[in-house]
Short mmCIF file of C-alpha atoms in Angstrom, two decimals:
data_model
loop_
_atom_site.label_atom_id
_atom_site.label_comp_id
_atom_site.label_asym_id
_atom_site.label_seq_id
_atom_site.Cartn_x
_atom_site.Cartn_y
_atom_site.Cartn_z
CA MET A 1 -18.20 -62.90 -7.66
CA ASN A 2 -21.92 -62.22 -7.37
CA ARG A 3 -24.36 -65.09 -7.49
CA ARG A 4 -25.21 -64.44 -11.14
CA ARG A 5 -21.61 -64.87 -12.25
CA GLY A 6 -21.27 -67.95 -10.10
CA ALA A 7 -24.32 -69.45 -11.74
CA LYS A 8 -22.86 -68.55 -15.13
CA LEU A 9 -19.69 -70.49 -14.36
CA LEU A 10 -21.73 -73.54 -13.44
CA LEU A 11 -23.87 -73.23 -16.54
CA ILE A 12 -20.85 -73.03 -18.85
CA CYS A 13 -19.44 -76.19 -17.34
CA GLY A 14 -22.73 -78.01 -17.70
CA VAL A 15 -22.92 -77.08 -21.35
CA LEU A 16 -19.58 -78.77 -22.06
CA ILE A 17 -21.07 -82.21 -21.55
CA VAL A 18 -23.90 -81.43 -23.93
CA GLY A 19 -21.39 -79.98 -26.40
CA LEU A 20 -19.32 -83.15 -26.41
CA SER A 21 -22.33 -85.04 -27.67
CA SER A 22 -22.10 -83.21 -30.98
CA CYS A 23 -18.74 -84.87 -31.69
CA VAL A 24 -20.33 -88.26 -32.21
CA ARG A 25 -20.26 -89.27 -35.86
CA SER A 26 -20.10 -92.99 -36.34
CA SER A 27 -22.81 -95.33 -35.21
CA THR A 28 -20.08 -97.75 -34.17
CA VAL A 29 -18.77 -95.31 -31.56
CA ALA A 30 -19.68 -96.31 -28.05
CA SER A 31 -22.25 -93.90 -26.84
CA ALA A 32 -24.75 -93.50 -24.10
CA GLN A 33 -28.13 -91.93 -23.93
CA GLY A 34 -28.24 -89.04 -21.48
CA LYS A 35 -29.92 -91.05 -18.77
CA GLU A 36 -27.12 -93.56 -18.89
CA ILE A 37 -24.38 -91.05 -18.11
CA ASP A 38 -23.56 -91.62 -14.48
CA GLN A 39 -22.63 -88.88 -12.10
CA LEU A 40 -19.22 -89.28 -10.53
CA PRO A 41 -19.26 -89.76 -6.76
CA PRO A 42 -19.06 -86.57 -4.69
CA GLU A 43 -16.17 -87.88 -2.58
CA LEU A 44 -13.90 -87.90 -5.63
CA VAL A 45 -12.96 -84.30 -4.83
CA PRO A 46 -11.59 -83.37 -1.39
CA ALA A 47 -13.91 -81.40 0.86
CA SER A 48 -11.65 -78.36 0.68
CA ILE A 49 -8.84 -77.15 -1.54
CA GLU A 50 -6.78 -73.98 -1.06
CA GLY A 51 -9.14 -72.67 1.59
CA LEU A 52 -12.23 -73.21 -0.56
CA PHE A 53 -15.04 -75.62 0.20
CA ALA A 54 -15.95 -78.07 -2.52
CA ARG A 55 -19.63 -78.66 -3.18
CA HIS A 56 -20.86 -81.40 -5.48
CA GLU A 57 -23.41 -79.97 -7.92
CA ASP A 58 -26.22 -82.09 -9.27
CA MET A 59 -25.93 -82.38 -13.06
CA ARG A 60 -28.79 -84.80 -13.53
CA ALA A 61 -31.02 -82.31 -15.33
CA GLY A 62 -28.25 -81.38 -17.76
CA LEU A 63 -27.18 -84.96 -18.41
CA ASP A 64 -30.75 -85.99 -19.20
CA LYS A 65 -30.67 -83.64 -22.20
CA VAL A 66 -27.73 -85.45 -23.80
CA LYS A 67 -28.67 -87.76 -26.65
CA ARG A 68 -25.38 -89.43 -27.47
CA SER A 69 -21.98 -88.79 -26.06
CA TYR A 70 -18.47 -90.09 -25.61
CA VAL A 71 -19.00 -89.70 -21.91
CA GLN A 72 -19.56 -92.55 -19.51
CA SER A 73 -19.81 -90.46 -16.37
CA ALA A 74 -19.35 -86.86 -15.29
CA GLY A 75 -19.31 -84.67 -12.22
CA LEU A 76 -19.40 -80.98 -11.38
CA TRP A 77 -18.11 -79.31 -8.26
CA SER A 78 -18.08 -75.70 -7.19
CA PHE A 79 -15.39 -74.26 -4.95
CA ARG A 80 -16.74 -71.67 -2.58
CA ARG A 81 -15.56 -69.23 0.01
CA GLN A 82 -16.88 -69.18 3.55
CA ASP A 83 -19.56 -66.73 2.41
CA ASP A 84 -20.71 -69.27 -0.18
CA GLN A 85 -19.48 -67.23 -3.15
CA VAL A 86 -18.32 -69.40 -6.01
CA GLN A 87 -14.65 -68.90 -6.82
CA ALA A 88 -14.15 -71.80 -9.20
CA THR A 89 -15.81 -74.81 -10.76
CA LEU A 90 -14.38 -78.20 -11.61
CA GLN A 91 -15.88 -80.52 -14.17
CA ILE A 92 -14.59 -84.08 -14.41
CA VAL A 93 -15.55 -86.25 -17.34
CA GLU A 94 -14.87 -89.95 -17.74
CA PHE A 95 -14.79 -91.19 -21.34
CA PHE A 96 -15.67 -94.70 -22.38
CA ASP A 97 -12.87 -97.20 -22.10
CA GLN A 98 -11.77 -97.20 -25.72
CA PRO A 99 -8.30 -96.37 -27.06
CA ARG A 100 -9.59 -93.64 -29.37
CA TYR A 101 -10.49 -91.46 -26.39
CA THR A 102 -6.92 -91.25 -25.23
CA ARG A 103 -5.53 -90.36 -28.63
CA PRO A 104 -3.87 -86.94 -28.99
CA SER A 105 -6.12 -86.05 -31.92
CA PHE A 106 -9.29 -86.65 -29.89
CA ARG A 107 -7.94 -84.69 -26.96
CA GLN A 108 -6.95 -81.83 -29.24
CA THR A 109 -10.52 -81.69 -30.52
CA ILE A 110 -11.70 -81.21 -26.96
CA VAL A 111 -9.03 -78.62 -26.20
CA ASN A 112 -10.04 -76.58 -29.23
CA GLN A 113 -13.62 -76.38 -27.99
CA ILE A 114 -13.11 -74.92 -24.57
CA SER A 115 -12.48 -71.33 -25.54
CA SER A 116 -12.70 -68.87 -28.39
CA THR A 117 -9.01 -68.12 -27.88
CA ARG A 118 -6.42 -70.76 -28.57
CA PRO A 119 -5.42 -72.45 -25.29
CA LYS A 120 -1.76 -72.42 -24.40
CA GLU A 121 -0.14 -75.73 -23.58
CA THR A 122 1.81 -75.46 -20.35
CA SER A 123 3.59 -77.78 -17.97
CA MET A 124 2.71 -78.01 -14.27
CA GLY A 125 3.86 -80.71 -11.90
CA GLY A 126 4.60 -83.12 -14.72
CA HIS A 127 1.15 -82.62 -16.25
CA THR A 128 0.26 -80.94 -19.52
CA VAL A 129 -2.26 -78.23 -18.68
CA TYR A 130 -4.04 -76.22 -21.36
CA ARG A 131 -4.79 -72.72 -20.19
CA THR A 132 -6.72 -69.74 -21.36
CA VAL A 133 -7.00 -66.37 -19.67
CA GLY A 134 -10.15 -64.43 -20.37
CA SER A 135 -11.59 -61.18 -19.14
CA ASP A 136 -13.56 -62.78 -16.29
CA GLN A 137 -11.99 -66.13 -15.71
CA THR A 138 -9.05 -68.35 -16.35
CA THR A 139 -9.48 -71.98 -17.35
CA ALA A 140 -7.26 -74.99 -17.06
CA LEU A 141 -7.88 -78.30 -18.79
CA TRP A 142 -5.96 -81.53 -18.54
CA PHE A 143 -6.32 -85.23 -19.17
CA GLU A 144 -5.49 -88.15 -16.94
CA GLY A 145 -6.09 -91.55 -18.52
CA ARG A 146 -9.76 -91.68 -19.50
CA HIS A 147 -10.60 -88.58 -17.52
CA MET A 148 -10.73 -84.95 -18.48
CA PHE A 149 -10.63 -82.14 -15.95
CA LEU A 150 -11.84 -78.61 -16.65
CA LEU A 151 -11.21 -76.05 -13.94
CA SER A 152 -12.61 -72.54 -14.35
CA ILE A 153 -11.48 -69.93 -11.86
CA ARG A 154 -12.50 -66.34 -11.25
CA LYS A 155 -9.73 -64.16 -12.57
CA ASP A 156 -9.44 -62.24 -9.30
CA PHE A 157 -9.07 -65.29 -7.09
CA PRO A 158 -5.54 -64.78 -5.77
CA LYS A 159 -4.37 -68.41 -5.67
CA ARG A 160 -5.39 -69.57 -9.13
CA ARG A 161 -2.22 -71.51 -9.86
CA ALA A 162 -2.05 -73.08 -6.42
CA LEU A 163 -5.67 -74.20 -6.91
CA ILE A 164 -4.80 -75.76 -10.27
CA ARG A 165 -1.79 -77.54 -8.79
CA GLN A 166 -3.78 -78.91 -5.87
CA THR A 167 -6.58 -80.04 -8.19
CA LEU A 168 -4.06 -81.88 -10.36
CA GLU A 169 -3.58 -84.21 -7.41
CA ILE A 170 -7.12 -85.57 -7.70
CA ALA A 171 -6.87 -89.17 -8.87
CA PRO A 172 -10.12 -90.72 -10.07
CA MET B 1 20.28 -87.71 -77.75
CA ILE B 2 20.99 -89.38 -74.42
CA ARG B 3 24.62 -88.36 -74.65
CA ARG B 4 23.56 -84.70 -74.96
CA ILE B 5 20.99 -84.82 -72.16
CA LEU B 6 23.05 -86.72 -69.61
CA PRO B 7 25.69 -84.01 -68.99
CA ILE B 8 22.92 -81.47 -68.62
CA LEU B 9 21.15 -83.65 -66.08
CA LEU B 10 24.34 -84.25 -64.17
CA SER B 11 25.13 -80.54 -64.08
CA ILE B 12 21.67 -79.81 -62.70
CA LEU B 13 22.18 -82.35 -59.94
CA VAL B 14 25.55 -80.86 -59.03
CA VAL B 15 24.64 -77.18 -58.95
CA ALA B 16 21.08 -77.45 -57.72
CA PRO B 17 20.58 -75.81 -54.33
CA ALA B 18 19.84 -77.95 -51.33
CA CYS B 19 16.41 -79.20 -52.25
CA ASP B 20 14.94 -79.91 -48.88
CA SER B 21 11.75 -81.74 -49.60
CA GLY B 22 11.34 -82.40 -45.86
CA ALA B 23 10.77 -78.76 -44.90
CA ASP B 24 7.40 -79.49 -43.30
CA GLU B 25 8.88 -82.42 -41.47
CA HIS B 26 11.66 -80.20 -40.11
CA GLU B 27 9.08 -77.74 -38.85
CA ARG B 28 7.25 -80.55 -37.08
CA THR B 29 10.50 -81.83 -35.62
CA ILE B 30 11.37 -78.44 -34.19
CA ARG B 31 7.90 -77.80 -32.80
CA ALA B 32 7.91 -81.22 -31.16
CA ALA B 33 11.39 -80.56 -29.72
CA LEU B 34 10.29 -77.17 -28.37
CA LYS B 35 7.28 -78.78 -26.74
CA ARG B 36 9.38 -81.55 -25.25
CA THR B 37 11.94 -79.06 -23.96
CA ALA B 38 9.31 -76.82 -22.38
CA SER B 39 7.75 -79.76 -20.57
CA VAL B 40 10.82 -80.72 -18.54
CA ALA B 41 12.74 -79.09 -15.73
CA ARG B 42 15.86 -77.39 -17.03
CA SER B 43 18.22 -74.53 -16.56
CA PHE B 44 18.96 -71.95 -19.25
CA VAL B 45 21.21 -69.09 -20.20
CA TYR B 46 19.85 -66.40 -22.51
CA THR B 47 22.24 -63.85 -23.96
CA ASP B 48 21.14 -60.85 -25.98
CA ALA B 49 23.79 -58.59 -27.48
CA SER B 50 22.65 -55.42 -29.21
CA GLY B 51 24.00 -51.93 -29.75
CA GLY B 52 27.22 -52.65 -27.89
CA GLY B 53 25.44 -53.91 -24.76
CA VAL B 54 24.90 -57.44 -23.50
CA ASN B 55 21.98 -58.67 -21.42
CA ILE B 56 22.17 -62.08 -19.80
CA VAL B 57 19.36 -63.98 -18.13
CA GLN B 58 20.20 -67.16 -16.26
CA GLY B 59 17.45 -69.23 -14.83
CA ILE B 60 15.92 -72.47 -13.80
CA PHE B 61 12.52 -73.84 -14.73
CA GLU B 62 10.95 -76.48 -12.52
CA ASP B 63 7.87 -76.09 -14.69
CA ASP B 64 6.05 -73.19 -16.38
CA TYR B 65 4.78 -71.85 -13.07
CA ARG B 66 7.83 -72.37 -10.86
CA TYR B 67 11.03 -70.77 -12.03
CA LYS B 68 13.68 -68.32 -11.06
CA ALA B 69 15.89 -66.01 -13.04
CA GLN B 70 18.72 -63.56 -12.59
CA VAL B 71 19.18 -60.67 -15.00
CA ALA B 72 22.55 -59.10 -15.75
CA LEU B 73 22.85 -55.95 -17.85
CA GLY B 74 26.27 -55.62 -19.38
CA ARG B 75 27.31 -58.61 -17.26
CA GLN B 76 26.40 -56.76 -14.04
CA PRO B 77 23.69 -58.70 -12.16
CA ILE B 78 20.85 -56.32 -11.39
CA LEU B 79 17.94 -58.35 -10.10
CA GLU B 80 16.70 -61.78 -9.14
CA GLN B 81 13.17 -63.09 -9.44
CA VAL B 82 11.52 -66.22 -8.09
CA VAL B 83 8.06 -67.31 -9.19
CA ARG B 84 6.31 -70.13 -7.35
CA ASP B 85 2.77 -70.53 -8.68
CA ASP B 86 0.96 -67.30 -7.69
CA VAL B 87 3.81 -65.89 -5.62
CA LEU B 88 6.47 -63.52 -6.91
CA ALA B 89 9.65 -62.72 -5.02
CA LEU B 90 12.00 -60.00 -6.19
CA ARG B 91 15.38 -58.72 -5.10
CA PHE B 92 17.42 -55.85 -6.52
CA LEU B 93 21.13 -56.42 -6.87
CA ASP B 94 21.63 -53.03 -8.54
CA PRO B 95 18.68 -50.88 -7.45
CA LEU B 96 18.94 -48.07 -10.01
CA ALA B 97 19.37 -50.36 -13.01
CA ALA B 98 16.65 -52.70 -11.76
CA GLU B 99 14.13 -49.88 -11.26
CA THR B 100 14.86 -48.53 -14.72
CA LEU B 101 14.29 -51.94 -16.22
CA LEU B 102 11.10 -52.69 -14.35
CA THR B 103 9.44 -49.30 -14.63
CA GLY B 104 10.79 -48.05 -17.95
CA ARG B 105 11.53 -44.75 -16.21
CA ALA B 106 14.78 -42.93 -16.74
CA THR B 107 14.70 -41.61 -13.17
CA PRO B 108 14.11 -43.49 -9.92
CA LEU B 109 10.61 -43.89 -8.61
CA SER B 110 10.96 -41.46 -5.74
CA GLN B 111 11.88 -38.40 -7.81
CA PRO B 112 8.89 -36.15 -8.35
CA GLY B 113 7.84 -35.47 -11.88
CA SER B 114 9.25 -38.70 -13.26
CA THR B 115 8.25 -39.07 -16.85
CA GLY B 116 8.59 -41.69 -19.52
CA PRO B 117 6.77 -44.89 -20.22
CA GLY B 118 4.54 -46.03 -17.42
CA SER B 119 4.47 -42.69 -15.63
CA ALA B 120 0.78 -43.35 -15.06
CA ALA B 121 1.65 -46.41 -12.93
CA PRO B 122 0.47 -46.23 -9.33
CA ILE B 123 2.90 -44.96 -6.72
CA PRO B 124 4.34 -47.98 -4.97
CA ALA B 125 4.23 -48.68 -1.27
CA ALA B 126 7.28 -47.02 0.28
CA GLY B 127 8.11 -50.08 2.35
CA ALA B 128 8.44 -52.39 -0.63
CA VAL B 129 10.59 -49.91 -2.55
CA ASP B 130 12.85 -49.25 0.43
CA ALA B 131 13.26 -52.96 1.02
CA LEU B 132 14.17 -53.54 -2.63
CA ARG B 133 16.66 -50.68 -2.61
CA SER B 134 18.33 -52.11 0.46
CA GLY B 135 18.81 -55.41 -1.33
CA ARG B 136 16.14 -57.35 0.53
CA TRP B 137 13.69 -59.84 -0.93
CA VAL B 138 10.14 -58.59 -1.33
CA ILE B 139 7.39 -61.14 -1.80
CA ASP B 140 4.00 -60.57 -3.39
CA GLN B 141 1.60 -63.44 -2.70
CA ALA B 142 -0.43 -62.80 -5.86
CA GLY B 143 2.15 -61.07 -8.03
CA ALA B 144 3.31 -63.81 -10.36
CA PRO B 145 3.27 -62.59 -13.97
CA GLU B 146 0.85 -64.21 -16.36
CA LEU B 147 2.87 -65.52 -19.25
CA VAL B 148 -0.01 -67.13 -21.13
CA SER B 149 0.08 -65.12 -24.34
CA SER B 150 -3.54 -64.03 -24.28
CA ALA B 151 -2.82 -62.18 -21.06
CA LEU B 152 0.37 -60.47 -22.16
CA GLY B 153 -1.85 -58.04 -23.96
CA GLU B 154 0.41 -55.26 -25.05
CA ARG B 155 2.73 -55.68 -28.03
CA ARG B 156 6.12 -56.01 -26.48
CA GLN B 157 9.33 -55.30 -28.36
CA ILE B 158 12.19 -57.72 -27.87
CA GLY B 159 14.86 -55.94 -25.91
CA ASP B 160 12.53 -53.77 -23.84
CA ASN B 161 12.51 -56.33 -21.06
CA PRO B 162 15.32 -58.91 -21.11
CA LEU B 163 13.84 -60.67 -18.09
CA LEU B 164 10.61 -61.48 -19.93
CA ASP B 165 12.55 -62.15 -23.14
CA GLY B 166 14.63 -64.75 -21.32
CA VAL B 167 11.82 -66.64 -19.64
CA THR B 168 9.68 -66.66 -22.81
CA ALA B 169 12.49 -67.45 -25.24
CA LEU B 170 11.11 -70.80 -26.36
CA ALA B 171 7.81 -69.14 -27.30
CA TYR B 172 9.83 -66.61 -29.31
CA VAL B 173 11.45 -69.44 -31.27
CA GLU B 174 7.99 -70.89 -31.96
CA ARG B 175 6.90 -67.55 -33.43
CA ALA B 176 10.07 -67.39 -35.52
CA ILE B 177 9.05 -70.69 -37.13
CA ASP B 178 5.84 -69.04 -38.32
CA GLU B 179 7.77 -66.07 -39.71
CA ALA B 180 10.42 -68.04 -41.57
CA ASP B 181 10.14 -68.77 -45.26
CA ARG B 182 11.17 -72.37 -44.67
CA ILE B 183 13.33 -74.53 -42.46
CA VAL B 184 16.26 -76.60 -43.68
CA ARG B 185 18.45 -79.14 -42.01
CA PHE B 186 21.98 -77.77 -41.88
CA ASN B 187 24.23 -79.22 -44.52
CA LYS B 188 27.60 -77.61 -45.19
CA GLU B 189 27.87 -79.55 -48.43
CA ALA B 190 24.77 -77.90 -49.89
CA SER B 191 25.50 -75.86 -52.99
CA ASP B 192 23.78 -72.78 -51.58
CA TYR B 193 25.66 -72.85 -48.29
CA ARG B 194 27.58 -69.60 -47.78
CA PRO B 195 30.23 -70.10 -45.10
CA GLN B 196 31.04 -66.37 -45.11
CA ASP B 197 27.48 -65.65 -43.87
CA ASP B 198 27.43 -68.46 -41.32
CA THR B 199 28.44 -67.35 -37.85
CA PHE B 200 26.74 -70.22 -36.06
CA PRO B 201 28.66 -73.18 -34.67
CA ILE B 202 28.68 -76.32 -36.77
CA PRO B 203 27.69 -79.39 -34.76
CA ASP B 204 30.40 -81.91 -34.17
CA GLY B 205 29.65 -85.03 -36.18
CA GLU B 206 30.05 -87.19 -33.08
CA SER B 207 27.74 -85.14 -30.89
CA ASN B 208 24.31 -86.35 -32.12
CA VAL B 209 23.28 -82.72 -32.37
CA VAL B 210 21.30 -81.74 -35.44
CA ARG B 211 21.13 -78.13 -36.52
CA TYR B 212 18.17 -76.64 -38.37
CA ASP B 213 18.32 -73.25 -40.02
CA PHE B 214 15.44 -70.87 -40.54
CA VAL B 215 15.52 -69.28 -43.98
CA ALA B 216 14.37 -65.67 -44.02
CA PRO B 217 11.69 -64.56 -46.46
CA GLU B 218 12.91 -62.61 -49.47
CA LEU B 219 12.92 -58.84 -49.12
CA PRO B 220 9.81 -57.40 -50.73
CA ARG B 221 10.09 -54.49 -53.09
CA PRO B 222 8.83 -51.30 -51.55
CA LEU B 223 5.45 -49.86 -52.42
CA ARG B 224 5.94 -46.38 -53.73
CA GLN B 225 3.01 -44.04 -53.38
CA GLY B 226 2.99 -40.70 -55.05
CA GLU B 227 6.26 -38.87 -54.65
CA GLY B 228 7.00 -40.27 -51.22
CA THR B 229 10.24 -42.07 -50.43
CA ALA B 230 10.01 -45.71 -49.49
CA THR B 231 10.18 -45.99 -45.71
CA GLY B 232 10.69 -49.68 -45.27
CA GLY B 233 7.36 -50.24 -43.56
CA THR B 234 6.86 -53.55 -45.33
CA LEU B 235 10.13 -54.92 -44.02
CA GLN B 236 9.98 -57.00 -40.87
CA THR B 237 12.52 -58.36 -38.44
CA SER B 238 11.95 -61.76 -40.00
CA HIS B 239 13.49 -60.54 -43.29
CA PHE B 240 16.78 -59.95 -41.53
CA ARG B 241 16.73 -62.94 -39.21
CA ARG B 242 19.01 -65.95 -39.31
CA MET B 243 18.21 -68.56 -36.73
CA GLY B 244 19.72 -71.92 -35.96
CA VAL B 245 18.09 -74.43 -33.65
CA TYR B 246 20.18 -77.29 -32.28
CA ILE B 247 18.37 -80.44 -31.30
CA LYS B 248 19.74 -83.42 -29.45
CA GLU B 249 17.75 -86.47 -28.44
CA GLY B 250 14.49 -84.73 -29.24
CA ARG B 251 15.15 -81.60 -27.19
CA VAL B 252 16.35 -78.14 -28.05
CA VAL B 253 19.81 -77.68 -26.57
CA GLU B 254 20.71 -74.37 -28.17
CA VAL B 255 19.28 -71.58 -30.28
CA ARG B 256 21.28 -68.96 -32.13
CA GLU B 257 19.88 -65.86 -33.77
CA GLU B 258 21.40 -63.00 -35.72
CA ILE B 259 19.28 -60.09 -36.84
CA GLY B 260 21.22 -57.94 -39.21
CA ALA B 261 21.79 -57.05 -42.84
CA LEU B 262 23.81 -59.33 -45.10
CA ARG B 263 25.29 -58.28 -48.43
CA ARG B 264 22.13 -59.04 -50.37
CA HIS B 265 20.11 -56.97 -47.90
CA VAL B 266 22.49 -54.02 -48.22
CA LYS B 267 22.26 -54.20 -52.00
CA HIS B 268 18.47 -54.22 -51.78
CA LEU B 269 18.39 -51.31 -49.34
CA ILE B 270 20.71 -49.24 -51.52
CA GLU B 271 18.62 -49.92 -54.59
CA PHE B 272 15.16 -49.38 -53.17
CA TYR B 273 15.54 -47.25 -50.07
CA ASP B 274 18.24 -44.83 -51.11
CA ILE B 275 20.49 -46.03 -48.30
CA LYS B 276 23.98 -44.54 -48.54
CA VAL B 277 26.66 -47.09 -47.68
CA SER B 278 29.51 -48.50 -49.66
CA GLN B 279 29.11 -52.06 -50.83
CA ASP B 280 32.86 -52.47 -50.97
CA GLU B 281 33.44 -52.13 -47.26
CA ASP B 282 33.33 -54.90 -44.70
CA ILE B 283 29.78 -56.14 -44.23
CA ARG B 284 30.32 -55.98 -40.49
CA LYS B 285 30.36 -52.20 -40.91
CA THR B 286 28.01 -51.66 -43.82
CA GLY B 287 25.29 -54.04 -42.58
CA PRO B 288 24.64 -52.22 -39.29
CA ALA B 289 25.04 -48.83 -40.96
CA ALA B 290 22.47 -49.71 -43.61
CA LEU B 291 19.97 -50.90 -41.03
CA ARG B 292 20.50 -47.81 -38.92
CA GLN B 293 19.63 -45.62 -41.91
CA LEU B 294 16.61 -47.79 -42.63
CA ASN B 295 15.47 -47.39 -39.04
CA VAL B 296 15.65 -43.60 -39.38
CA LEU B 297 13.21 -43.87 -42.26
CA ARG B 298 10.98 -46.27 -40.34
CA GLU B 299 10.88 -44.18 -37.19
CA GLY B 300 10.11 -41.11 -39.27
CA ALA B 301 7.09 -42.96 -40.61
CA GLY B 302 6.04 -44.12 -37.15
CA THR B 303 7.17 -47.72 -37.62
CA GLU B 304 9.14 -49.61 -34.98
CA PRO B 305 12.84 -49.91 -35.75
CA ILE B 306 14.37 -53.27 -36.56
CA ARG B 307 16.56 -54.22 -33.64
CA GLN B 308 19.86 -55.69 -34.67
CA ARG B 309 21.10 -58.30 -32.28
CA SER B 310 22.83 -61.58 -31.59
CA MET B 311 21.01 -63.99 -29.32
CA THR B 312 22.04 -67.27 -27.78
CA LEU B 313 19.80 -69.55 -25.76
CA GLU B 314 21.37 -72.55 -24.11
CA MET B 315 19.34 -75.23 -22.36
CA LEU B 316 21.13 -77.24 -19.69
CA ASP B 317 20.68 -79.77 -16.93
CA PHE B 318 17.50 -81.32 -18.22
CA GLU B 319 15.51 -82.89 -15.36
CA LYS B 320 18.34 -82.25 -12.94
CA VAL B 321 17.17 -79.07 -11.24
CA ASN B 322 16.13 -78.75 -7.61
CA PRO B 323 12.55 -77.73 -6.75
CA ILE B 324 12.02 -73.98 -6.74
CA GLU B 325 11.65 -72.63 -3.21
CA LEU B 326 10.84 -69.12 -2.11
CA PRO B 327 13.56 -67.17 -0.31
CA ALA B 328 13.50 -66.82 3.45
CA ASP B 329 13.73 -63.47 5.28
CA VAL B 330 11.30 -61.63 3.05
CA ILE B 331 9.11 -58.57 3.31
CA GLU B 332 5.56 -58.77 2.01
CA GLY B 333 4.59 -56.13 -0.50
CA ASN B 334 2.64 -55.31 -3.62
CA LEU B 335 4.88 -55.48 -6.69
CA SER B 336 2.22 -54.73 -9.29
CA PHE B 337 3.59 -51.22 -9.82
CA PHE B 338 6.41 -52.80 -11.79
CA PHE B 339 4.57 -53.14 -15.07
CA ASN B 340 7.57 -54.62 -16.83
CA LEU B 341 7.26 -57.86 -14.91
CA GLY B 342 4.52 -58.94 -17.28
CA GLN B 343 0.77 -58.57 -16.93
CA PRO B 344 0.15 -58.79 -13.18
CA ALA B 345 -2.61 -60.96 -11.82
CA GLU B 346 -5.80 -59.12 -11.02
CA ARG B 347 -6.18 -58.76 -7.32
CA SER B 348 -9.30 -59.26 -5.27
CA SER B 349 -10.50 -55.95 -3.84
#
């Protein structure tokens, strides 16, 4: 992937956080101003997965633009080859500790937003993983407790499924 | 006045067809059961009988990305496939039949001037083909087929590829839900139950198995334009489908499907499509004959034929399967020239 496409992957992931802010309706919903959304610690993701190096990307500028959100903290990592080319990005979001954010209906709202095509619900390693396959990339989204994971992978990366399976092991 | 109305009311209650006010609930029950079934490790047997032939796919799913399957055509095993995340392993048990299945060619790959579907496919590496023909396992590190529907791309006809049909059978049932007119819970006491049309097994009352039947949409009347003969283009497979889904403890344990013409279909086809069969003969003869004539009309108009078939899908050994491992003693190769394995992953250059 050239640097422009790698930057595009990162940008799309950053936009998701901002997009989630538009879901907020009720004033009683716990929310946070952008500056209050913490960044998840870099060491949450292993230094390398499936031969790719993980780099923690600074989302501060993007998070500062968020007015209200369901999100308590978030983090963005890129997975890169030895030559620094981005092969995948991983966004992890932590929702506020309220029961509504683990409800199937809330999660389905999120799932429906990630792609213009309807994601397919699949099973991998005991997890439910929502997948879409586009012309340039494939995405995988899953939930674990209060956390949401969104992994976007270049379509020509040869170990896409192995990367998803390894990433499923990350336990916030 | 009451004395006159009461018998009428009672007669309505007796002769009324099974009024299944829970049709939406049944649909939700089946979708939930399909989802629950697809989320657990299981083994399966898929049988497809059509045109005198029988295809059988037996397999094991550890999850949606780790599975293995063996395909038998006419009960003769012809190939085995193992998928473990991105990796595909393949072995021919009957090389000629397997090549025909996977390439869609009538002649083996090595013969010059091979024609037929997929003749534009790239020439495969000789080593991989030779290894397959000698019965060895060939492994492609990035060859696993993409079964997410957005990637399947081309419109695939059921029956063209029994291997894919078998491993995607639950998704097929999900689509059949969308195509059905409604879903009813099986009840042999219902006034509209026709035992002569029911070829599906009736669950044993002690078994805790519940059967749901998909009711086919009514046959539409043909649109006649000008002087042209109706060609059956508005008829779909769903009009001729009977499907039964058997659910036990929230999971699908069996699916049965028959695609074929019943007496009411034959009558309709005779009336509106000028089909020439006798209504007095056994439906087991006249039904297939009527559909064959309809398919001649459809193919003449460029429409896909309706494939008559009987299908059985059995789900077994829930959560009791061993992890899927790749075979040992393999040869590495590129298997992407077999386009009938499903949309191959794009490879890095």
